[in-house]
DNA sequence: GCCAACGTTGGC
DNA sequence: GCCAACGTTGGC
């Protein structure tokens, strides 16, 4: 049984279109610097898990694509790069703090906006809608996943998972 | 730009 | 281990 996740990306950094333009439409999910989000990648994710690709910190936040987890967790190299905004001086190569997974976009969708998500009676318990939620990676319950794919008009995509 | 909410840091 | 101060996230 696959798990499902919602992953936030800032379109100014890596939009769904940016990822689609990359080889295999796959992006290393770099820059996660929160232990809870890291642990989801490290302990929770399996290759093939479903991912809702979400745009945050932009004019119209919302779900803009369907993706999948495309690798296991591995060391995020930017933590050792002093020139990177994600540099972490406290992380040592012999004990890396931060990991990432590769994420492959399968399909760009319409923007299922945060406003629509909030207005949807079937999605009230979605973690990303909870007040004060700031986690960039959150688990998604199967019932929420199915509802969202339905709202996106992509029920056929269900078979990919 | 504002600010609520939350995570992290560091002094004690 | 407590908790105040600080930094960050992210919607609005």
PDB file of C-alpha atoms (C1' of nucleotides) in Angstrom:
ATOM      1  CA  UNK A   1       0.000   0.000   0.000  1.00  0.00           C
ATOM      2  CA  UNK A   2       1.418   3.338  -0.963  1.00  0.00           C
ATOM      3  CA  UNK A   3       1.432   6.328   1.298  1.00  0.00           C
ATOM      4  CA  UNK A   4       0.398   9.785   0.203  1.00  0.00           C
ATOM      5  CA  UNK A   5       2.010  13.139   0.866  1.00  0.00           C
ATOM      6  CA  UNK A   6       1.628  16.831   0.209  1.00  0.00           C
ATOM      7  CA  UNK A   7       4.861  18.673  -0.554  1.00  0.00           C
ATOM      8  CA  UNK A   8       5.146  22.447  -0.664  1.00  0.00           C
ATOM      9  CA  UNK A   9       7.322  24.179  -3.212  1.00  0.00           C
ATOM     10  CA  UNK A  10       7.727  27.886  -3.775  1.00  0.00           C
ATOM     11  CA  UNK A  11       7.168  28.495  -7.475  1.00  0.00           C
ATOM     12  CA  UNK A  12       9.860  31.178  -7.368  1.00  0.00           C
ATOM     13  CA  UNK A  13      12.276  28.378  -6.414  1.00  0.00           C
ATOM     14  CA  UNK A  14      10.930  25.333  -8.236  1.00  0.00           C
ATOM     15  CA  UNK A  15       7.505  25.493  -9.859  1.00  0.00           C
ATOM     16  CA  UNK A  16       5.703  22.493 -11.297  1.00  0.00           C
ATOM     17  CA  UNK A  17       6.648  23.786 -14.748  1.00  0.00           C
ATOM     18  CA  UNK A  18      10.297  24.018 -13.738  1.00  0.00           C
ATOM     19  CA  UNK A  19      10.235  20.395 -12.628  1.00  0.00           C
ATOM     20  CA  UNK A  20       8.468  19.240 -15.783  1.00  0.00           C
ATOM     21  CA  UNK A  21      11.297  20.815 -17.775  1.00  0.00           C
ATOM     22  CA  UNK A  22      13.909  18.773 -15.912  1.00  0.00           C
ATOM     23  CA  UNK A  23      15.173  15.369 -17.097  1.00  0.00           C
ATOM     24  CA  UNK A  24      12.505  12.748 -16.334  1.00  0.00           C
ATOM     25  CA  UNK A  25      10.477  15.577 -14.776  1.00  0.00           C
ATOM     26  CA  UNK A  26      12.361  14.710 -11.595  1.00  0.00           C
ATOM     27  CA  UNK A  27      13.738  17.067  -8.961  1.00  0.00           C
ATOM     28  CA  UNK A  28      15.867  16.445  -5.871  1.00  0.00           C
ATOM     29  CA  UNK A  29      13.725  17.892  -3.066  1.00  0.00           C
ATOM     30  CA  UNK A  30      16.499  19.961  -1.601  1.00  0.00           C
ATOM     31  CA  UNK A  31      16.446  22.406   1.284  1.00  0.00           C
ATOM     32  CA  UNK A  32      14.204  20.754   3.874  1.00  0.00           C
ATOM     33  CA  UNK A  33      15.545  21.965   7.224  1.00  0.00           C
ATOM     34  CA  UNK A  34      12.864  20.819   9.586  1.00  0.00           C
ATOM     35  CA  UNK A  35      13.235  17.579  11.507  1.00  0.00           C
ATOM     36  CA  UNK A  36       9.621  16.521  11.230  1.00  0.00           C
ATOM     37  CA  UNK A  37       9.614  16.960   7.467  1.00  0.00           C
ATOM     38  CA  UNK A  38      12.975  15.248   7.220  1.00  0.00           C
ATOM     39  CA  UNK A  39      11.727  12.290   9.196  1.00  0.00           C
ATOM     40  CA  UNK A  40       8.813  11.854   6.832  1.00  0.00           C
ATOM     41  CA  UNK A  41      11.301  11.503   3.976  1.00  0.00           C
ATOM     42  CA  UNK A  42      13.673   9.344   6.002  1.00  0.00           C
ATOM     43  CA  UNK A  43      11.242   6.976   7.699  1.00  0.00           C
ATOM     44  CA  UNK A  44       7.866   7.400   6.066  1.00  0.00           C
ATOM     45  CA  UNK A  45       8.331   7.563   2.339  1.00  0.00           C
ATOM     46  CA  UNK A  46       8.642   4.685  -0.084  1.00  0.00           C
ATOM     47  CA  UNK A  47       9.447   4.869  -3.774  1.00  0.00           C
ATOM     48  CA  UNK A  48       6.143   5.104  -5.601  1.00  0.00           C
ATOM     49  CA  UNK A  49       4.262   7.009  -2.910  1.00  0.00           C
ATOM     50  CA  UNK A  50       1.796   9.595  -4.232  1.00  0.00           C
ATOM     51  CA  UNK A  51       2.633  13.288  -3.889  1.00  0.00           C
ATOM     52  CA  UNK A  52       0.429  16.332  -4.185  1.00  0.00           C
ATOM     53  CA  UNK A  53       2.629  19.089  -5.587  1.00  0.00           C
ATOM     54  CA  UNK A  54       1.660  22.312  -3.825  1.00  0.00           C
ATOM     55  CA  UNK A  55       2.641  25.906  -4.590  1.00  0.00           C
ATOM     56  CA  UNK A  56       3.144  28.063  -1.477  1.00  0.00           C
ATOM     57  CA  UNK A  57       4.195  31.655  -0.829  1.00  0.00           C
ATOM     58  CA  UNK A  58       2.660  32.878  -4.061  1.00  0.00           C
ATOM     59  CA  UNK A  59      -0.392  34.706  -5.368  1.00  0.00           C
ATOM     60  CA  UNK A  60      -2.596  31.605  -5.610  1.00  0.00           C
ATOM     61  CA  UNK A  61      -1.428  28.833  -3.307  1.00  0.00           C
ATOM     62  CA  UNK A  62      -2.806  25.409  -4.155  1.00  0.00           C
ATOM     63  CA  UNK A  63      -2.242  21.928  -5.552  1.00  0.00           C
ATOM     64  CA  UNK A  64      -0.879  22.178  -9.085  1.00  0.00           C
ATOM     65  CA  UNK A  65       0.341  18.689  -9.917  1.00  0.00           C
ATOM     66  CA  UNK A  66       0.467  14.989  -9.147  1.00  0.00           C
ATOM     67  CA  UNK A  67       3.855  13.479  -8.481  1.00  0.00           C
ATOM     68  CA  UNK A  68       5.492  10.404  -7.033  1.00  0.00           C
ATOM     69  CA  UNK A  69       8.377   9.677  -4.713  1.00  0.00           C
ATOM     70  CA  UNK A  70      11.125   8.593  -7.089  1.00  0.00           C
ATOM     71  CA  UNK A  71      13.989   7.642  -4.777  1.00  0.00           C
ATOM     72  CA  UNK A  72      14.809   6.654  -1.262  1.00  0.00           C
ATOM     73  CA  UNK A  73      16.206   9.257   1.137  1.00  0.00           C
ATOM     74  CA  UNK A  74      19.795  10.329   0.587  1.00  0.00           C
ATOM     75  CA  UNK A  75      22.096  13.079   1.865  1.00  0.00           C
ATOM     76  CA  UNK A  76      21.178  16.595   0.784  1.00  0.00           C
ATOM     77  CA  UNK A  77      24.492  17.959  -0.557  1.00  0.00           C
ATOM     78  CA  UNK A  78      23.493  21.623  -0.107  1.00  0.00           C
ATOM     79  CA  UNK A  79      23.938  21.348   3.675  1.00  0.00           C
ATOM     80  CA  UNK A  80      27.715  21.208   3.134  1.00  0.00           C
ATOM     81  CA  UNK A  81      27.873  23.962   0.525  1.00  0.00           C
ATOM     82  CA  UNK A  82      28.882  27.210   2.227  1.00  0.00           C
ATOM     83  CA  UNK A  83      27.542  29.173  -0.742  1.00  0.00           C
ATOM     84  CA  UNK A  84      24.102  27.566  -0.596  1.00  0.00           C
ATOM     85  CA  UNK A  85      21.205  29.224   1.217  1.00  0.00           C
ATOM     86  CA  UNK A  86      20.605  25.779   2.722  1.00  0.00           C
ATOM     87  CA  UNK A  87      24.111  25.530   4.191  1.00  0.00           C
ATOM     88  CA  UNK A  88      24.175  24.137   7.726  1.00  0.00           C
ATOM     89  CA  UNK A  89      27.493  24.702   9.469  1.00  0.00           C
ATOM     90  CA  UNK A  90      26.482  22.363  12.267  1.00  0.00           C
ATOM     91  CA  UNK A  91      26.048  19.365   9.980  1.00  0.00           C
ATOM     92  CA  UNK A  92      29.120  17.177   9.535  1.00  0.00           C
ATOM     93  CA  UNK A  93      29.730  14.929   6.527  1.00  0.00           C
ATOM     94  CA  UNK A  94      30.285  11.927   8.823  1.00  0.00           C
ATOM     95  CA  UNK A  95      26.826  12.533  10.347  1.00  0.00           C
ATOM     96  CA  UNK A  96      24.650  14.435   7.880  1.00  0.00           C
ATOM     97  CA  UNK A  97      21.571  16.004   9.376  1.00  0.00           C
ATOM     98  CA  UNK A  98      19.514  16.545   6.255  1.00  0.00           C
ATOM     99  CA  UNK A  99      18.232  14.175   3.620  1.00  0.00           C
ATOM    100  CA  UNK A 100      16.083  14.493   0.547  1.00  0.00           C
ATOM    101  CA  UNK A 101      14.204  12.337  -1.908  1.00  0.00           C
ATOM    102  CA  UNK A 102      13.727  12.712  -5.641  1.00  0.00           C
ATOM    103  CA  UNK A 103      10.224  13.714  -6.709  1.00  0.00           C
ATOM    104  CA  UNK A 104       8.899  13.018 -10.186  1.00  0.00           C
ATOM    105  CA  UNK A 105       5.996  15.054 -11.534  1.00  0.00           C
ATOM    106  CA  UNK A 106       3.546  12.815 -13.401  1.00  0.00           C
ATOM    107  CA  UNK A 107       0.996  15.382 -14.369  1.00  0.00           C
ATOM    108  CA  UNK A 108       0.418  19.080 -14.113  1.00  0.00           C
ATOM    109  CA  UNK A 109      -3.148  19.791 -13.034  1.00  0.00           C
ATOM    110  CA  UNK A 110      -5.286  22.862 -12.763  1.00  0.00           C
ATOM    111  CA  UNK A 111      -4.653  24.837  -9.606  1.00  0.00           C
ATOM    112  CA  UNK A 112      -6.873  23.354  -6.927  1.00  0.00           C
ATOM    113  CA  UNK A 113      -6.534  26.431  -4.779  1.00  0.00           C
ATOM    114  CA  UNK A 114      -6.176  26.702  -1.039  1.00  0.00           C
ATOM    115  CA  UNK A 115      -9.519  28.535  -1.069  1.00  0.00           C
ATOM    116  CA  UNK A 116     -11.212  25.560  -2.743  1.00  0.00           C
ATOM    117  CA  UNK A 117      -9.547  23.122  -0.365  1.00  0.00           C
ATOM    118  CA  UNK A 118     -10.774  25.107   2.613  1.00  0.00           C
ATOM    119  CA  UNK A 119     -14.298  25.241   1.216  1.00  0.00           C
ATOM    120  CA  UNK A 120     -14.444  21.469   0.641  1.00  0.00           C
ATOM    121  CA  UNK A 121     -16.460  19.669   3.304  1.00  0.00           C
ATOM    122  CA  UNK A 122     -14.626  16.392   2.595  1.00  0.00           C
ATOM    123  CA  UNK A 123     -11.204  17.894   3.215  1.00  0.00           C
ATOM    124  CA  UNK A 124     -11.629  19.603   6.544  1.00  0.00           C
ATOM    125  CA  UNK A 125      -9.074  17.374   8.262  1.00  0.00           C
ATOM    126  CA  UNK A 126      -6.343  17.868   5.693  1.00  0.00           C
ATOM    127  CA  UNK A 127      -3.254  18.735   7.726  1.00  0.00           C
ATOM    128  CA  UNK A 128      -2.177  21.558   5.451  1.00  0.00           C
ATOM    129  CA  UNK A 129      -5.458  23.337   6.213  1.00  0.00           C
ATOM    130  CA  UNK A 130      -4.889  23.271   9.947  1.00  0.00           C
ATOM    131  CA  UNK A 131      -4.329  26.635  11.535  1.00  0.00           C
ATOM    132  CA  UNK A 132      -0.710  27.503  11.973  1.00  0.00           C
ATOM    133  CA  UNK A 133       0.523  24.629   9.852  1.00  0.00           C
ATOM    134  CA  UNK A 134       3.967  25.381   8.487  1.00  0.00           C
ATOM    135  CA  UNK A 135       5.262  21.920   7.690  1.00  0.00           C
ATOM    136  CA  UNK A 136       6.524  21.694   4.113  1.00  0.00           C
ATOM    137  CA  UNK A 137       5.818  17.960   3.949  1.00  0.00           C
ATOM    138  CA  UNK A 138       2.664  16.426   5.409  1.00  0.00           C
ATOM    139  CA  UNK A 139       1.082  12.983   5.148  1.00  0.00           C
ATOM    140  CA  UNK A 140      -2.257  12.765   3.320  1.00  0.00           C
ATOM    141  CA  UNK A 141      -4.930  10.246   4.230  1.00  0.00           C
ATOM    142  CA  UNK A 142      -6.091   7.924   1.433  1.00  0.00           C
ATOM    143  CA  UNK A 143      -9.633   9.315   1.587  1.00  0.00           C
ATOM    144  CA  UNK A 144      -8.267  12.836   1.127  1.00  0.00           C
ATOM    145  CA  UNK A 145      -6.043  11.701  -1.712  1.00  0.00           C
ATOM    146  CA  UNK A 146      -8.982  10.139  -3.517  1.00  0.00           C
ATOM    147  CA  UNK A 147     -11.168  13.188  -2.989  1.00  0.00           C
ATOM    148  CA  UNK A 148      -8.487  15.512  -4.314  1.00  0.00           C
ATOM    149  CA  UNK A 149      -7.845  13.408  -7.419  1.00  0.00           C
ATOM    150  CA  UNK A 150     -11.564  13.447  -8.032  1.00  0.00           C
ATOM    151  CA  UNK A 151     -11.728  17.224  -7.643  1.00  0.00           C
ATOM    152  CA  UNK A 152      -8.867  17.501 -10.107  1.00  0.00           C
ATOM    153  CA  UNK A 153     -10.694  15.337 -12.613  1.00  0.00           C
ATOM    154  CA  UNK A 154      -7.840  12.855 -12.637  1.00  0.00           C
ATOM    155  CA  UNK A 155      -9.444   9.729 -11.215  1.00  0.00           C
ATOM    156  CA  UNK A 156      -7.693   7.638 -13.886  1.00  0.00           C
ATOM    157  CA  UNK A 157      -4.387   8.545 -12.305  1.00  0.00           C
ATOM    158  CA  UNK A 158      -5.385   6.454  -9.329  1.00  0.00           C
ATOM    159  CA  UNK A 159      -4.212   3.367 -11.192  1.00  0.00           C
ATOM    160  CA  UNK A 160      -0.664   4.693 -11.189  1.00  0.00           C
ATOM    161  CA  UNK A 161      -0.502   4.207  -7.433  1.00  0.00           C
TER     162      UNK A 161
ATOM    163  C1'  DG B   1       4.445  44.459   4.673  1.00  0.00           C
ATOM    164  C1'  DC B   2       2.005  42.412   8.559  1.00  0.00           C
ATOM    165  C1'  DC B   3       1.595  39.080  11.827  1.00  0.00           C
ATOM    166  C1'  DA B   4       0.076  34.482  13.916  1.00  0.00           C
ATOM    167  C1'  DA B   5       2.002  30.290  14.716  1.00  0.00           C
ATOM    168  C1'  DC B   6       5.541  27.465  15.455  1.00  0.00           C
ATOM    169  C1'  DG B   7      10.529  25.641  15.755  1.00  0.00           C
ATOM    170  C1'  DT B   8      15.144  26.406  17.454  1.00  0.00           C
ATOM    171  C1'  DT B   9      18.639  28.355  20.324  1.00  0.00           C
ATOM    172  C1'  DG B  10      20.990  29.326  24.357  1.00  0.00           C
ATOM    173  C1'  DG B  11      21.361  31.242  29.081  1.00  0.00           C
ATOM    174  C1'  DC B  12      20.396  29.829  33.475  1.00  0.00           C
TER     175       DC B  12
ATOM    176  C1'  DG C   1      14.846  21.087  31.819  1.00  0.00           C
ATOM    177  C1'  DC C   2      12.703  25.643  31.496  1.00  0.00           C
ATOM    178  C1'  DC C   3      11.561  29.380  28.819  1.00  0.00           C
ATOM    179  C1'  DA C   4      12.462  33.992  26.662  1.00  0.00           C
ATOM    180  C1'  DA C   5      14.210  35.605  22.575  1.00  0.00           C
ATOM    181  C1'  DC C   6      14.694  35.074  18.062  1.00  0.00           C
ATOM    182  C1'  DG C   7      14.043  33.338  13.274  1.00  0.00           C
ATOM    183  C1'  DT C   8      11.074  31.338   9.754  1.00  0.00           C
ATOM    184  C1'  DT C   9       6.889  30.125   7.305  1.00  0.00           C
ATOM    185  C1'  DG C  10       3.269  31.417   4.615  1.00  0.00           C
ATOM    186  C1'  DG C  11      -1.406  33.294   4.088  1.00  0.00           C
ATOM    187  C1'  DC C  12      -3.435  37.551   3.644  1.00  0.00           C
TER     188       DC C  12
END
